[in-house]
Amino acid sequence: MVDRRHYVRKTAKLLCALDLYAGASFGGYTSNLSFDGAMMESRTELLDGLK
């Protein structure tokens, strides 16, 4: 059986890494703002799921 908390933690780390990568790659473009917002939202939902 898969430990759900471990899976969520790994997913959160992956999202963090993707967010940093996206920030480094597209930081200068305003078109990234909506993508950034979506990343923040999904990460917040993940963290809410940990409670």
Tab-separated table of C-alpha atoms in Angstrom, residues 3-14 46-47 49-50:
chain	number	residue	atom	x	y	z
A	3	ASP	CA	1.721	5.978	1.933
A	4	ARG	CA	-0.384	8.897	0.755
A	5	ARG	CA	1.433	11.499	2.832
A	6	HIS	CA	4.772	10.475	1.348
A	7	TYR	CA	3.284	10.740	-2.143
A	8	VAL	CA	1.857	14.215	-1.442
A	9	ARG	CA	5.197	15.384	-0.079
A	10	LYS	CA	7.016	14.165	-3.195
A	11	THR	CA	4.426	15.868	-5.400
A	12	ALA	CA	4.806	19.141	-3.497
A	13	LYS	CA	8.589	18.983	-3.926
A	14	LEU	CA	8.170	18.344	-7.637
A	46	LEU	CA	-1.757	20.191	-1.836
A	47	LEU	CA	-0.677	21.748	1.450
A	49	GLY	CA	-4.574	18.261	1.865
A	50	LEU	CA	-1.771	17.587	4.358
